[in-house]
């Protein structure tokens, strides 16, 4: 189960930030190996304070383990031909890191593995980066010899995922008076991307938009809505509008009821618990707005069943020869891609890790 991860305790924050700023797939920097540790050291005190404010660390590892264990149990019933199933967590920037997970897989004697991204929508900066790292470890034999790999690389319109998100929105909407509920604006918030990545041809913006469209279809277009973008870092141009600016704009226009919806995250972490809950909700309240946040998917039985359904369908279709190790879409590099590792990674996984 691939994801970015987060520091489970406050003292892990510096290493998390250093790993994050060292990743050129996510944040390309000049003189990256020199600048990344400097930036991480400078930002650590501020980010440590944010993790203290949300309870002393990120819960993303807790929820990813829980989701994986429950998914595997359901998968044993749905696809007994490949049972028993075991989930592994491979984070990109926090423990357990990909190399640690690879060593555990080797120790366990794993011979068949599915790289299952926990980012619903694909981006070269997220799923792509995790696959690049897994490719480097897998090619070096760190996960074991002769492991047969396949990939679940995106699932932003899967019916189970859409249903889980829609149910959480409905619960948030129920907090508003029935007579004014339809006036509530739904703000779908996703992590932003630098425009340099978007203009390279990254499919993330398109795929997040598809998720939003599917959720609104499920809700019967009951409310006005917008897709907005959060977590911009640095002075360069990023995808917008920014979530904070959208909240201020809605307040100015007299739209004082809002539901914030994390559409690109599968569990709570700092972007939901601090940025959405403590920053944006507070901003809105200070402007006289009533804002509620739709819950993250966390331990949602509907979502966990969706994960199991996706994995079962993938294993069944792969075994029957209906699909190959990777999707058709994963094989297409961005038109502006110049990352040689990306091309090698896609070819390696397309051969089943051979």
Short mmCIF file of N, CA, C and O in Angstrom, two decimals, residues 94-161:
data_model
loop_
_atom_site.label_atom_id
_atom_site.label_comp_id
_atom_site.label_asym_id
_atom_site.label_seq_id
_atom_site.Cartn_x
_atom_site.Cartn_y
_atom_site.Cartn_z
N UNK A 94 8.13 8.71 5.28
CA UNK A 94 8.12 8.39 6.71
C UNK A 94 8.14 6.87 6.88
O UNK A 94 7.82 6.13 5.95
N UNK A 95 8.52 6.43 8.04
CA UNK A 95 8.56 4.99 8.29
C UNK A 95 7.14 4.42 8.36
O UNK A 95 6.24 5.08 8.87
N UNK A 96 6.97 3.21 7.82
CA UNK A 96 7.97 2.38 7.16
C UNK A 96 8.25 2.83 5.72
O UNK A 96 7.34 2.87 4.90
N UNK A 97 9.52 3.17 5.46
CA UNK A 97 9.93 3.57 4.12
C UNK A 97 9.96 2.36 3.19
O UNK A 97 9.92 1.21 3.63
N UNK A 98 10.05 2.63 1.90
CA UNK A 98 9.98 1.57 0.91
C UNK A 98 11.08 0.53 1.11
O UNK A 98 10.82 -0.68 0.96
N UNK A 99 12.29 0.96 1.45
CA UNK A 99 13.37 -0.02 1.61
C UNK A 99 13.12 -0.93 2.81
O UNK A 99 13.41 -2.14 2.77
N UNK A 100 12.56 -0.38 3.89
CA UNK A 100 12.24 -1.19 5.06
C UNK A 100 11.17 -2.23 4.74
O UNK A 100 11.28 -3.41 5.13
N UNK A 101 10.15 -1.81 3.99
CA UNK A 101 9.09 -2.73 3.60
C UNK A 101 9.61 -3.80 2.64
O UNK A 101 9.23 -4.98 2.74
N UNK A 102 10.49 -3.39 1.72
CA UNK A 102 11.07 -4.35 0.79
C UNK A 102 11.84 -5.45 1.53
O UNK A 102 11.73 -6.64 1.20
N UNK A 103 12.61 -5.05 2.52
CA UNK A 103 13.35 -6.05 3.31
C UNK A 103 12.42 -7.01 4.03
O UNK A 103 12.69 -8.22 4.12
N UNK A 104 11.30 -6.48 4.53
CA UNK A 104 10.34 -7.34 5.22
C UNK A 104 9.69 -8.32 4.25
O UNK A 104 9.50 -9.51 4.58
N UNK A 105 9.39 -7.86 3.05
CA UNK A 105 8.82 -8.75 2.04
C UNK A 105 9.81 -9.86 1.69
O UNK A 105 9.41 -11.03 1.54
N UNK A 106 11.07 -9.51 1.58
CA UNK A 106 12.09 -10.52 1.27
C UNK A 106 12.20 -11.54 2.39
O UNK A 106 12.28 -12.75 2.14
N UNK A 107 12.17 -11.04 3.63
CA UNK A 107 12.25 -11.95 4.78
C UNK A 107 11.04 -12.88 4.83
O UNK A 107 11.16 -14.04 5.27
N UNK A 108 9.89 -12.39 4.38
CA UNK A 108 8.67 -13.20 4.39
C UNK A 108 8.59 -14.15 3.19
O UNK A 108 7.66 -14.95 3.10
N UNK A 109 9.52 -14.01 2.24
CA UNK A 109 9.52 -14.89 1.08
C UNK A 109 8.43 -14.60 0.07
O UNK A 109 7.96 -15.50 -0.63
N UNK A 110 8.05 -13.35 -0.06
CA UNK A 110 6.98 -12.97 -0.99
C UNK A 110 7.41 -13.24 -2.43
O UNK A 110 8.52 -12.89 -2.84
N UNK A 111 6.52 -13.87 -3.20
CA UNK A 111 6.79 -14.16 -4.60
C UNK A 111 5.81 -13.47 -5.55
O UNK A 111 6.07 -13.38 -6.75
N UNK A 112 4.67 -13.03 -5.02
CA UNK A 112 3.65 -12.34 -5.83
C UNK A 112 3.21 -11.10 -5.07
O UNK A 112 2.84 -11.19 -3.90
N UNK A 113 3.26 -9.93 -5.72
CA UNK A 113 2.94 -8.69 -5.03
C UNK A 113 2.20 -7.74 -5.96
O UNK A 113 2.42 -7.72 -7.17
N UNK A 114 1.31 -6.96 -5.37
CA UNK A 114 0.58 -5.92 -6.08
C UNK A 114 0.96 -4.58 -5.46
O UNK A 114 0.80 -4.37 -4.25
N UNK A 115 1.48 -3.68 -6.27
CA UNK A 115 1.75 -2.31 -5.83
C UNK A 115 0.43 -1.55 -5.92
O UNK A 115 -0.02 -1.21 -7.01
N UNK A 116 -0.18 -1.30 -4.78
CA UNK A 116 -1.53 -0.73 -4.71
C UNK A 116 -1.42 0.70 -4.19
O UNK A 116 -1.23 0.92 -3.00
N UNK A 117 -1.53 1.67 -5.09
CA UNK A 117 -1.44 3.05 -4.64
C UNK A 117 -2.63 3.42 -3.77
O UNK A 117 -3.76 2.98 -4.02
N UNK A 118 -2.37 4.22 -2.74
CA UNK A 118 -3.44 4.72 -1.91
C UNK A 118 -3.75 6.19 -2.23
O UNK A 118 -4.46 6.86 -1.48
N UNK A 119 -3.23 6.67 -3.34
CA UNK A 119 -3.66 7.93 -3.92
C UNK A 119 -4.75 7.60 -4.93
O UNK A 119 -4.46 6.93 -5.93
N UNK A 120 -5.99 8.02 -4.74
CA UNK A 120 -7.05 7.64 -5.68
C UNK A 120 -6.77 8.11 -7.10
O UNK A 120 -7.08 7.41 -8.06
N UNK A 121 -6.19 9.32 -7.23
CA UNK A 121 -5.93 9.90 -8.55
C UNK A 121 -4.42 9.89 -8.79
O UNK A 121 -3.63 10.19 -7.90
N UNK A 122 -4.03 9.60 -10.02
CA UNK A 122 -2.62 9.46 -10.35
C UNK A 122 -1.94 10.80 -10.57
O UNK A 122 -2.47 11.69 -11.25
N UNK A 123 -0.76 10.96 -10.01
CA UNK A 123 0.16 12.04 -10.36
C UNK A 123 1.57 11.48 -10.38
O UNK A 123 1.92 10.60 -9.58
N UNK A 124 2.37 12.01 -11.28
CA UNK A 124 3.78 11.63 -11.30
C UNK A 124 4.47 12.01 -9.99
O UNK A 124 5.45 11.38 -9.59
N UNK A 125 3.93 13.02 -9.30
CA UNK A 125 4.53 13.50 -8.06
C UNK A 125 4.20 12.63 -6.85
O UNK A 125 4.87 12.72 -5.83
N UNK A 126 3.17 11.81 -6.96
CA UNK A 126 2.72 11.01 -5.82
C UNK A 126 2.87 9.51 -6.12
O UNK A 126 3.89 8.91 -5.80
N UNK A 127 1.88 8.94 -6.81
CA UNK A 127 2.00 7.53 -7.19
C UNK A 127 3.24 7.29 -8.03
O UNK A 127 3.97 6.30 -7.83
N UNK A 128 3.53 8.19 -8.97
CA UNK A 128 4.71 8.02 -9.82
C UNK A 128 5.98 7.97 -9.02
O UNK A 128 6.86 7.14 -9.27
N UNK A 129 6.11 8.85 -8.03
CA UNK A 129 7.30 8.86 -7.18
C UNK A 129 7.42 7.58 -6.37
O UNK A 129 8.51 7.00 -6.25
N UNK A 130 6.29 7.11 -5.82
CA UNK A 130 6.32 5.86 -5.05
C UNK A 130 6.70 4.68 -5.92
O UNK A 130 7.48 3.79 -5.51
N UNK A 131 6.17 4.63 -7.15
CA UNK A 131 6.53 3.54 -8.06
C UNK A 131 7.99 3.62 -8.48
O UNK A 131 8.66 2.59 -8.63
N UNK A 132 8.50 4.84 -8.67
CA UNK A 132 9.92 4.98 -8.99
C UNK A 132 10.80 4.42 -7.89
O UNK A 132 11.79 3.73 -8.14
N UNK A 133 10.44 4.72 -6.65
CA UNK A 133 11.22 4.23 -5.51
C UNK A 133 11.10 2.71 -5.39
O UNK A 133 12.09 2.01 -5.13
N UNK A 134 9.89 2.18 -5.57
CA UNK A 134 9.70 0.74 -5.50
C UNK A 134 10.46 0.04 -6.62
O UNK A 134 11.04 -1.04 -6.41
N UNK A 135 10.47 0.64 -7.78
CA UNK A 135 11.25 0.10 -8.90
C UNK A 135 12.74 0.03 -8.56
O UNK A 135 13.40 -0.99 -8.83
N UNK A 136 13.27 1.09 -7.97
CA UNK A 136 14.69 1.09 -7.61
C UNK A 136 15.00 -0.03 -6.62
O UNK A 136 16.01 -0.73 -6.76
N UNK A 137 14.15 -0.20 -5.63
CA UNK A 137 14.39 -1.25 -4.63
C UNK A 137 14.14 -2.64 -5.22
O UNK A 137 14.89 -3.59 -4.94
N UNK A 138 13.10 -2.76 -6.03
CA UNK A 138 12.79 -4.06 -6.62
C UNK A 138 13.84 -4.51 -7.61
O UNK A 138 14.25 -5.68 -7.62
N UNK A 139 14.31 -3.59 -8.44
CA UNK A 139 15.35 -3.94 -9.44
C UNK A 139 16.63 -4.38 -8.75
O UNK A 139 17.36 -5.26 -9.26
N UNK A 140 16.92 -3.80 -7.58
CA UNK A 140 18.12 -4.15 -6.83
C UNK A 140 17.97 -5.44 -6.03
O UNK A 140 18.92 -5.88 -5.37
N UNK A 141 16.78 -6.06 -6.10
CA UNK A 141 16.55 -7.31 -5.38
C UNK A 141 16.26 -7.16 -3.91
O UNK A 141 16.24 -8.15 -3.16
N UNK A 142 15.99 -5.93 -3.46
CA UNK A 142 15.78 -5.72 -2.03
C UNK A 142 14.48 -6.33 -1.53
O UNK A 142 14.33 -6.61 -0.34
N UNK A 143 13.50 -6.54 -2.44
CA UNK A 143 12.24 -7.16 -2.04
C UNK A 143 12.27 -8.67 -2.24
O UNK A 143 11.28 -9.36 -1.94
N UNK A 144 13.38 -9.18 -2.74
CA UNK A 144 13.51 -10.61 -2.98
C UNK A 144 13.74 -10.89 -4.46
O UNK A 144 13.57 -10.02 -5.31
N UNK A 145 14.13 -12.10 -4.75
CA UNK A 145 14.37 -12.51 -6.13
C UNK A 145 13.10 -13.06 -6.76
O UNK A 145 12.32 -13.77 -6.13
N UNK A 146 12.90 -12.71 -8.01
CA UNK A 146 11.81 -13.27 -8.82
C UNK A 146 10.42 -12.97 -8.27
O UNK A 146 9.49 -13.79 -8.36
N UNK A 147 10.25 -11.79 -7.67
CA UNK A 147 8.90 -11.36 -7.26
C UNK A 147 8.12 -10.95 -8.50
O UNK A 147 8.61 -10.18 -9.33
N UNK A 148 6.93 -11.47 -8.65
CA UNK A 148 6.06 -11.10 -9.76
C UNK A 148 5.19 -9.93 -9.33
O UNK A 148 4.40 -10.04 -8.39
N UNK A 149 5.34 -8.80 -10.03
CA UNK A 149 4.65 -7.57 -9.64
C UNK A 149 3.52 -7.24 -10.63
O UNK A 149 3.63 -7.49 -11.83
N UNK A 150 2.47 -6.63 -10.10
CA UNK A 150 1.49 -5.93 -10.92
C UNK A 150 1.08 -4.67 -10.15
O UNK A 150 1.44 -4.52 -8.98
N UNK A 151 0.36 -3.79 -10.81
CA UNK A 151 0.12 -2.46 -10.25
C UNK A 151 -1.36 -2.06 -10.35
O UNK A 151 -1.97 -2.22 -11.40
N UNK A 152 -1.89 -1.55 -9.24
CA UNK A 152 -3.17 -0.83 -9.25
C UNK A 152 -2.81 0.64 -9.07
O UNK A 152 -2.41 1.06 -7.99
N UNK A 153 -2.90 1.40 -10.16
CA UNK A 153 -2.27 2.71 -10.18
C UNK A 153 -3.22 3.89 -10.01
O UNK A 153 -2.77 5.02 -9.78
N UNK A 154 -4.54 3.68 -10.12
CA UNK A 154 -5.50 4.78 -9.95
C UNK A 154 -6.90 4.20 -9.86
O UNK A 154 -7.19 3.16 -10.45
N UNK A 155 -7.77 4.87 -9.12
CA UNK A 155 -9.12 4.35 -8.94
C UNK A 155 -10.08 5.46 -8.47
O UNK A 155 -10.99 5.24 -7.67
N UNK A 156 -9.88 6.66 -8.99
CA UNK A 156 -10.62 7.82 -8.52
C UNK A 156 -12.09 7.86 -8.85
O UNK A 156 -12.82 8.71 -8.32
N UNK A 157 -12.56 6.96 -9.71
CA UNK A 157 -13.99 6.90 -10.01
C UNK A 157 -14.59 5.54 -9.64
O UNK A 157 -15.70 5.22 -10.07
N UNK A 158 -13.87 4.76 -8.86
CA UNK A 158 -14.42 3.46 -8.45
C UNK A 158 -15.72 3.67 -7.67
O UNK A 158 -15.77 4.52 -6.76
N UNK A 159 -16.77 2.93 -7.97
CA UNK A 159 -18.07 3.16 -7.32
C UNK A 159 -18.02 3.09 -5.79
O UNK A 159 -18.72 3.86 -5.12
N UNK A 160 -17.22 2.19 -5.23
CA UNK A 160 -17.14 2.09 -3.78
C UNK A 160 -16.48 3.30 -3.14
O UNK A 160 -16.91 3.78 -2.08
N UNK A 161 -15.43 3.80 -3.78
CA UNK A 161 -14.79 5.02 -3.31
C UNK A 161 -15.75 6.19 -3.38
O UNK A 161 -15.89 6.97 -2.42
#
